[in-house]
XYZ file of C-alpha atoms in Angstrom:
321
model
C -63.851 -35.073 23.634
C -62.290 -32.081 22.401
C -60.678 -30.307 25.523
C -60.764 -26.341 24.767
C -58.163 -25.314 27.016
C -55.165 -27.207 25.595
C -51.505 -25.757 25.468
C -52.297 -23.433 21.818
C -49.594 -24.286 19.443
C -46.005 -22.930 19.503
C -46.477 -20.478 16.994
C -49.404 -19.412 18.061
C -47.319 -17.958 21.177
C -45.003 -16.355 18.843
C -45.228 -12.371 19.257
C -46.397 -10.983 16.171
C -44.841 -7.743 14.935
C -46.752 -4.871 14.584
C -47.851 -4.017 11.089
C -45.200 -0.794 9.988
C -42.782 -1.371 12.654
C -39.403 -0.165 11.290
C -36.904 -2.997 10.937
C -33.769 -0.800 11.758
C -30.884 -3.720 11.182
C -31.786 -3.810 7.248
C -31.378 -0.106 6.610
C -28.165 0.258 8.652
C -26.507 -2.900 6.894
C -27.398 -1.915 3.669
C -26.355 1.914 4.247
C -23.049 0.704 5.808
C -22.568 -1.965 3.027
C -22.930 1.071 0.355
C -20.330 3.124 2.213
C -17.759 0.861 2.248
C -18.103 0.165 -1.575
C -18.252 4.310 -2.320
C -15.124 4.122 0.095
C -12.821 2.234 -2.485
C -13.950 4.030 -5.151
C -13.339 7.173 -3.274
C -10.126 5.955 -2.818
C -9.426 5.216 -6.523
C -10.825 8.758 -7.187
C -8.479 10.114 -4.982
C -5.405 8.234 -6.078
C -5.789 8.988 -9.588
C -6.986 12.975 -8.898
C -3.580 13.544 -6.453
C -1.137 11.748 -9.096
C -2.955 13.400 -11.944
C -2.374 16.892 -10.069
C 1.116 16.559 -9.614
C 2.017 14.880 -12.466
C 0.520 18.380 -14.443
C 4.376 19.656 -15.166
C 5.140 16.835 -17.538
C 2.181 16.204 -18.553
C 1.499 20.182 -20.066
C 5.436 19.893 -21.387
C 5.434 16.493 -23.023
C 1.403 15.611 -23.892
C 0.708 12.426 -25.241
C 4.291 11.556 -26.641
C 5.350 11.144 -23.501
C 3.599 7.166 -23.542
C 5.631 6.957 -26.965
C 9.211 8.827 -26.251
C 12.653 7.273 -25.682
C 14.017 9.679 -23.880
C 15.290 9.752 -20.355
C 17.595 12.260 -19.645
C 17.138 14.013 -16.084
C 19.696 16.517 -16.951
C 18.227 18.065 -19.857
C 14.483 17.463 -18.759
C 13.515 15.364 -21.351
C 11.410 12.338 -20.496
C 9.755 9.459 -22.125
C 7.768 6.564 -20.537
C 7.911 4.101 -23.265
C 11.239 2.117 -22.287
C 9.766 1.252 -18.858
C 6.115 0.643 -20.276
C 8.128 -2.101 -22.728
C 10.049 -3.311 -19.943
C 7.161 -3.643 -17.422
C 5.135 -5.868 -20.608
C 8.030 -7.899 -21.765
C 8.869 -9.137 -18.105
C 5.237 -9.437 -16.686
C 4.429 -11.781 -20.148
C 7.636 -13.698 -20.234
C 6.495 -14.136 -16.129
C 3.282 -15.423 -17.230
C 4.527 -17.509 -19.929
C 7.307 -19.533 -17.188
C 4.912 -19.551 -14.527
C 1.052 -20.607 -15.816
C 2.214 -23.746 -16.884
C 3.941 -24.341 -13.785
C 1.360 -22.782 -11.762
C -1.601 -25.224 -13.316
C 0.345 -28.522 -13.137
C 0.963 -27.962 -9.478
C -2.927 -26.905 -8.760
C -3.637 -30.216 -11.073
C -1.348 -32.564 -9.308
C -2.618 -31.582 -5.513
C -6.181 -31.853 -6.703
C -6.275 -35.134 -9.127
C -3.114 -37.028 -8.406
C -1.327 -36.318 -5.258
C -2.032 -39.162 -2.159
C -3.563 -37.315 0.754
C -0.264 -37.592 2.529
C 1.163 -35.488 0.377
C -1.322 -32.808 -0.816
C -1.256 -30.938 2.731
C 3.284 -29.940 2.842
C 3.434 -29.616 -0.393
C 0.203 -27.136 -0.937
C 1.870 -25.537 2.633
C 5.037 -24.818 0.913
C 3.715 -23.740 -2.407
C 1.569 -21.025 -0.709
C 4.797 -20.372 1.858
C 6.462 -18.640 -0.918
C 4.038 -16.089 -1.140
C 5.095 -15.006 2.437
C 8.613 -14.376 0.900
C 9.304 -10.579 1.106
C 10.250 -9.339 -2.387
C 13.731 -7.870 -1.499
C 14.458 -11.815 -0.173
C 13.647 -12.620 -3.938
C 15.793 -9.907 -5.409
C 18.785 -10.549 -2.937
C 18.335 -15.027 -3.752
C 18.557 -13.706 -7.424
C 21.309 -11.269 -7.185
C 23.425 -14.064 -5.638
C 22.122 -17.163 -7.049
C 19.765 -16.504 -10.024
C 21.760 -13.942 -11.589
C 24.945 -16.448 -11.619
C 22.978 -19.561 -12.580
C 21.721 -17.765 -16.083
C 25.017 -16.215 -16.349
C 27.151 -19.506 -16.749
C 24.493 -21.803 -17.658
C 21.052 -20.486 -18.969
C 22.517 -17.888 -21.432
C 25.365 -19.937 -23.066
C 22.850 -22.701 -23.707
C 20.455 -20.387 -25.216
C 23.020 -18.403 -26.822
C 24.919 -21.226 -28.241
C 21.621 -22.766 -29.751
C 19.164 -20.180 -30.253
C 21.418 -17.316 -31.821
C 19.457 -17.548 -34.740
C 16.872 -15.505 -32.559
C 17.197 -12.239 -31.578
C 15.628 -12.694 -28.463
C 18.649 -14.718 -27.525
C 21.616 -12.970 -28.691
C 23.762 -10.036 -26.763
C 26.482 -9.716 -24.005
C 25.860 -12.586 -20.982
C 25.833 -10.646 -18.140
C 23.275 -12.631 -16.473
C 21.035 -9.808 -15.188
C 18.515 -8.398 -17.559
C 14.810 -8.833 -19.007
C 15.318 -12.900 -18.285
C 16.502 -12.632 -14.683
C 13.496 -10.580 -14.237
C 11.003 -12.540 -16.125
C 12.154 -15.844 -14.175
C 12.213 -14.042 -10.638
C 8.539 -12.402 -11.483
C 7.734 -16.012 -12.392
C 8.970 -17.467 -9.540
C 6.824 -14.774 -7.204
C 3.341 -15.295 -8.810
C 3.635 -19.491 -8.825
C 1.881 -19.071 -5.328
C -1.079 -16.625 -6.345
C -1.852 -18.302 -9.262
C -1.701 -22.026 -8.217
C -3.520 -21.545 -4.805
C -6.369 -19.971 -7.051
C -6.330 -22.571 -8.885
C -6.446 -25.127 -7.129
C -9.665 -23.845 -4.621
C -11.164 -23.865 -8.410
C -10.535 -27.442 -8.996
C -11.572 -28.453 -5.689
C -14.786 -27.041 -6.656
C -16.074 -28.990 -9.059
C -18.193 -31.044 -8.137
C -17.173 -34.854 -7.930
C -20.264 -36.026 -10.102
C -18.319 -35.168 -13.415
C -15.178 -36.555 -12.572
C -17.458 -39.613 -11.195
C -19.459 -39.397 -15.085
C -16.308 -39.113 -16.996
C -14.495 -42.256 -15.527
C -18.356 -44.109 -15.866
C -17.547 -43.560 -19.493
C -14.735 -44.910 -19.473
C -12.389 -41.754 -19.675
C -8.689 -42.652 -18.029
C -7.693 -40.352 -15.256
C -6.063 -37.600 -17.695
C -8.495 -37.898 -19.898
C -11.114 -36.628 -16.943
C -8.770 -34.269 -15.943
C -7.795 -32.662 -19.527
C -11.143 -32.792 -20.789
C -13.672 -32.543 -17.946
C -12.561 -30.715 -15.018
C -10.091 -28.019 -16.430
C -12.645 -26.693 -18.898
C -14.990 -26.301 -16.136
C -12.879 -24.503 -13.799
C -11.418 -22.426 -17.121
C -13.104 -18.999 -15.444
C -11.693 -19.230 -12.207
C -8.023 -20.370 -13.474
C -7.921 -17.438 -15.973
C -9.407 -15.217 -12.620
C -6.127 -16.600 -11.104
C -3.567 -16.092 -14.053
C -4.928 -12.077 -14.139
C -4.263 -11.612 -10.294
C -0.628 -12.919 -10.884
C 0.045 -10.337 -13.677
C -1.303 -7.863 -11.254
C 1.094 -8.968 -9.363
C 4.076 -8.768 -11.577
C 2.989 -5.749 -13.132
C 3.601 -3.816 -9.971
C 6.773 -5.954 -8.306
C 9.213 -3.032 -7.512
C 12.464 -4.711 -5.292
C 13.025 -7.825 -6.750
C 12.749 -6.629 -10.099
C 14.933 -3.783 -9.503
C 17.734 -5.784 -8.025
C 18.197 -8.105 -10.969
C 16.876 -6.083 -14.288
C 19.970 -3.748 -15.184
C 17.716 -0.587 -14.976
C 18.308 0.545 -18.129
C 16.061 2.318 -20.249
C 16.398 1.063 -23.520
C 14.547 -0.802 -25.957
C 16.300 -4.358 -26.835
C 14.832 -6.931 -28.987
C 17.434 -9.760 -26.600
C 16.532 -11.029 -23.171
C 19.702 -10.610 -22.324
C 19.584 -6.828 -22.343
C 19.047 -4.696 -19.136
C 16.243 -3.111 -19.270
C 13.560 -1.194 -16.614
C 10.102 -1.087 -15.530
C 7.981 1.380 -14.218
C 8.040 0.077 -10.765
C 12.123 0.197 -10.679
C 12.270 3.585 -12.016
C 10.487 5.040 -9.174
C 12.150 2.974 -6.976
C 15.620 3.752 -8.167
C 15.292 7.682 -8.895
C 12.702 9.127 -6.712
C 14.404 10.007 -4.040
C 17.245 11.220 -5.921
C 15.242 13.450 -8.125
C 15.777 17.157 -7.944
C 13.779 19.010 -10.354
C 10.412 19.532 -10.701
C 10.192 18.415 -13.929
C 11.530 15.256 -12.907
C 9.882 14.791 -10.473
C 6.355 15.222 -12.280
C 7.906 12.816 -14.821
C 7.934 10.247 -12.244
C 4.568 10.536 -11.001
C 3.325 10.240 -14.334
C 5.306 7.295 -14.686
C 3.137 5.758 -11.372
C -0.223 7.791 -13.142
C 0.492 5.543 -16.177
C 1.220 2.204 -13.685
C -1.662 2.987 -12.032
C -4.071 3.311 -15.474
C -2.651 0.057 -16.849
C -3.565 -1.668 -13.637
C -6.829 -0.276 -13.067
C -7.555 -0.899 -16.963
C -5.793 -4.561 -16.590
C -8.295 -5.614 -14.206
C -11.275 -4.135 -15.629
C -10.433 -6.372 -18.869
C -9.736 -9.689 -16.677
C -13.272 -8.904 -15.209
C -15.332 -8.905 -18.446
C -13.009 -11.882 -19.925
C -14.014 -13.945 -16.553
C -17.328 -13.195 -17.588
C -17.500 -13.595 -21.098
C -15.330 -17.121 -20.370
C -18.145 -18.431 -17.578
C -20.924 -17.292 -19.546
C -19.826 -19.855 -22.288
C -19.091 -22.220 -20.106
């Protein structure tokens, strides 16, 4: 028989909420979520509006020929940015081009190959140097680096590779190399621990697939997971020219900080990040001054502009994937 006054069900003791009762959490998270997100841009905003302000000097004196110009010569008041825009290029690419190669085979080798004794120090130390302070960089490659290419990078490069003008020039050791190999050296970390979360990713059924069809270890690797994880490796390689792009000490220490325009790696030359560094505090006039904070107004642009790009390529890359 059917007894009438059992224990109702559990969710029939549930309270039920009153039909148009405000739900307060949603509105506050979501109003506090769009504040912080307004906050960076008002940040950016105000960056760019302060720098843009103060920069006005140069910028009603010199116009657009100021991205183009050669000149820097404090004492007469007549600037240029384009030496330090070449210099800031040159040594983030050349960074790139020693460390992505570098970077990848390390994020490959903890992810595919390395025994799980190993993967754990060796991923430790990798993303150890990131901890480095940059002056420790620029002080190791004043008194290690900077000898090194000196007596043995530059005469073997010089001796075979004259034919080149990247190659050719007095072997003083610092210059646009030192820089490009110290950069390199800094964005190894960035770029492989991106990496290597992105490998870790994929999921095991296509490595699993690719060696069911017979694919060898590299083979999987080469062809399977490293296209896949293509997006987030690129995402990785754009933080680490962020990175370079804007390196101020270490650069400084070993570049020559000189603004010229030389075809050899061997040259000293200067980025934008040195040039404030170096003359900022020594400047005096106003025009120089405002020819330094366009200098930053320009570093600034190229970074914010630099990232915009790296988002859309992401994006373009993982759509075809």
């Amino acid at each position: 028989m059917h007894n009438e006054s059992a224990t109702p069900p559990a969710t029939a003791r549930l309270p039920v909420r009153r039909a148009g009762a405000r739900r307060w959490g949603d509105p506050l998270f979501r109003g506090g979520a769009i504040c912080f997100a307004g906050l960076i841009v008002a940040v950016f905003a105000a960056i760019g509006i302060v720098m843009y302000h103060l920069a006005q000097p140069a910028l009603a004196k010199f116009g657009w020929s100021f991205i183009w110009s050669t000149d820097w010569d404090p004492v007469r008041d007549q600037f240029g940015g384009l030496p330090f825009i070449f210099g800031t290029a040159v040594s983030s690419l050349l960074a790139l081009v020693l460390a992505v190669p570098v970077s990848v085979g390390i994020a490959i080798f903890l992810s595919e190959f390395a025994p799980s004794w190993l993967r754990a120090p060796v991923a430790f130390l990798v993303d150890l140097l990131a901890a480095i302070p940059s002056v420790v960089y620029g002080l190791w490659g004043v008194f290690m680096l900077v000898p090194w290419i000196r007596t043995q990078v530059q005469p073997l490069l010089g001796d075979n590779l004259d034919f080149l003008p990247l190659f050719t020039g007095p072997r003083m050791g610092i210059g646009m190399l030192a820089a490009g190999m110290v950069l390199a050296i800094m964005i190894i970390p960035s770029i492989s621990a991106i990496s290597r979360e992105v490998l870790q990713a994929i999921p095991n059924s296509l490595r699993e697939g690719a060696l069911a069809l017979g694919a060898t270890p590299w083979e999987m690797t080469w062809r399977v997971i490293v296209p896949a994880a293509r997006p987030g490796i690129l995402g990785g390689v754009i933080l680490g020219l962020g990175r370079a792009l804007g390196e101020t000490m270490a650069v400084t220490m070993v570049i020559g900080n000189r603004p010229e325009i030389k075809a050899s790696l061997f040259a000293p030359a200067a980025t934008m990040a040195s040039v404030l560094a170096n003359e900022f505090a020594e400047a005096t006039s106003e025009m120089h001054v405002a020819a330094l904070i366009e200098i930053g107004l320009l570093l600034f642009a190229v970074t914010l502009l630099l990232n915009i790009g790296a988002r859309v390529l992401v994006w373009s890359v993982a759509r075809r994937a």
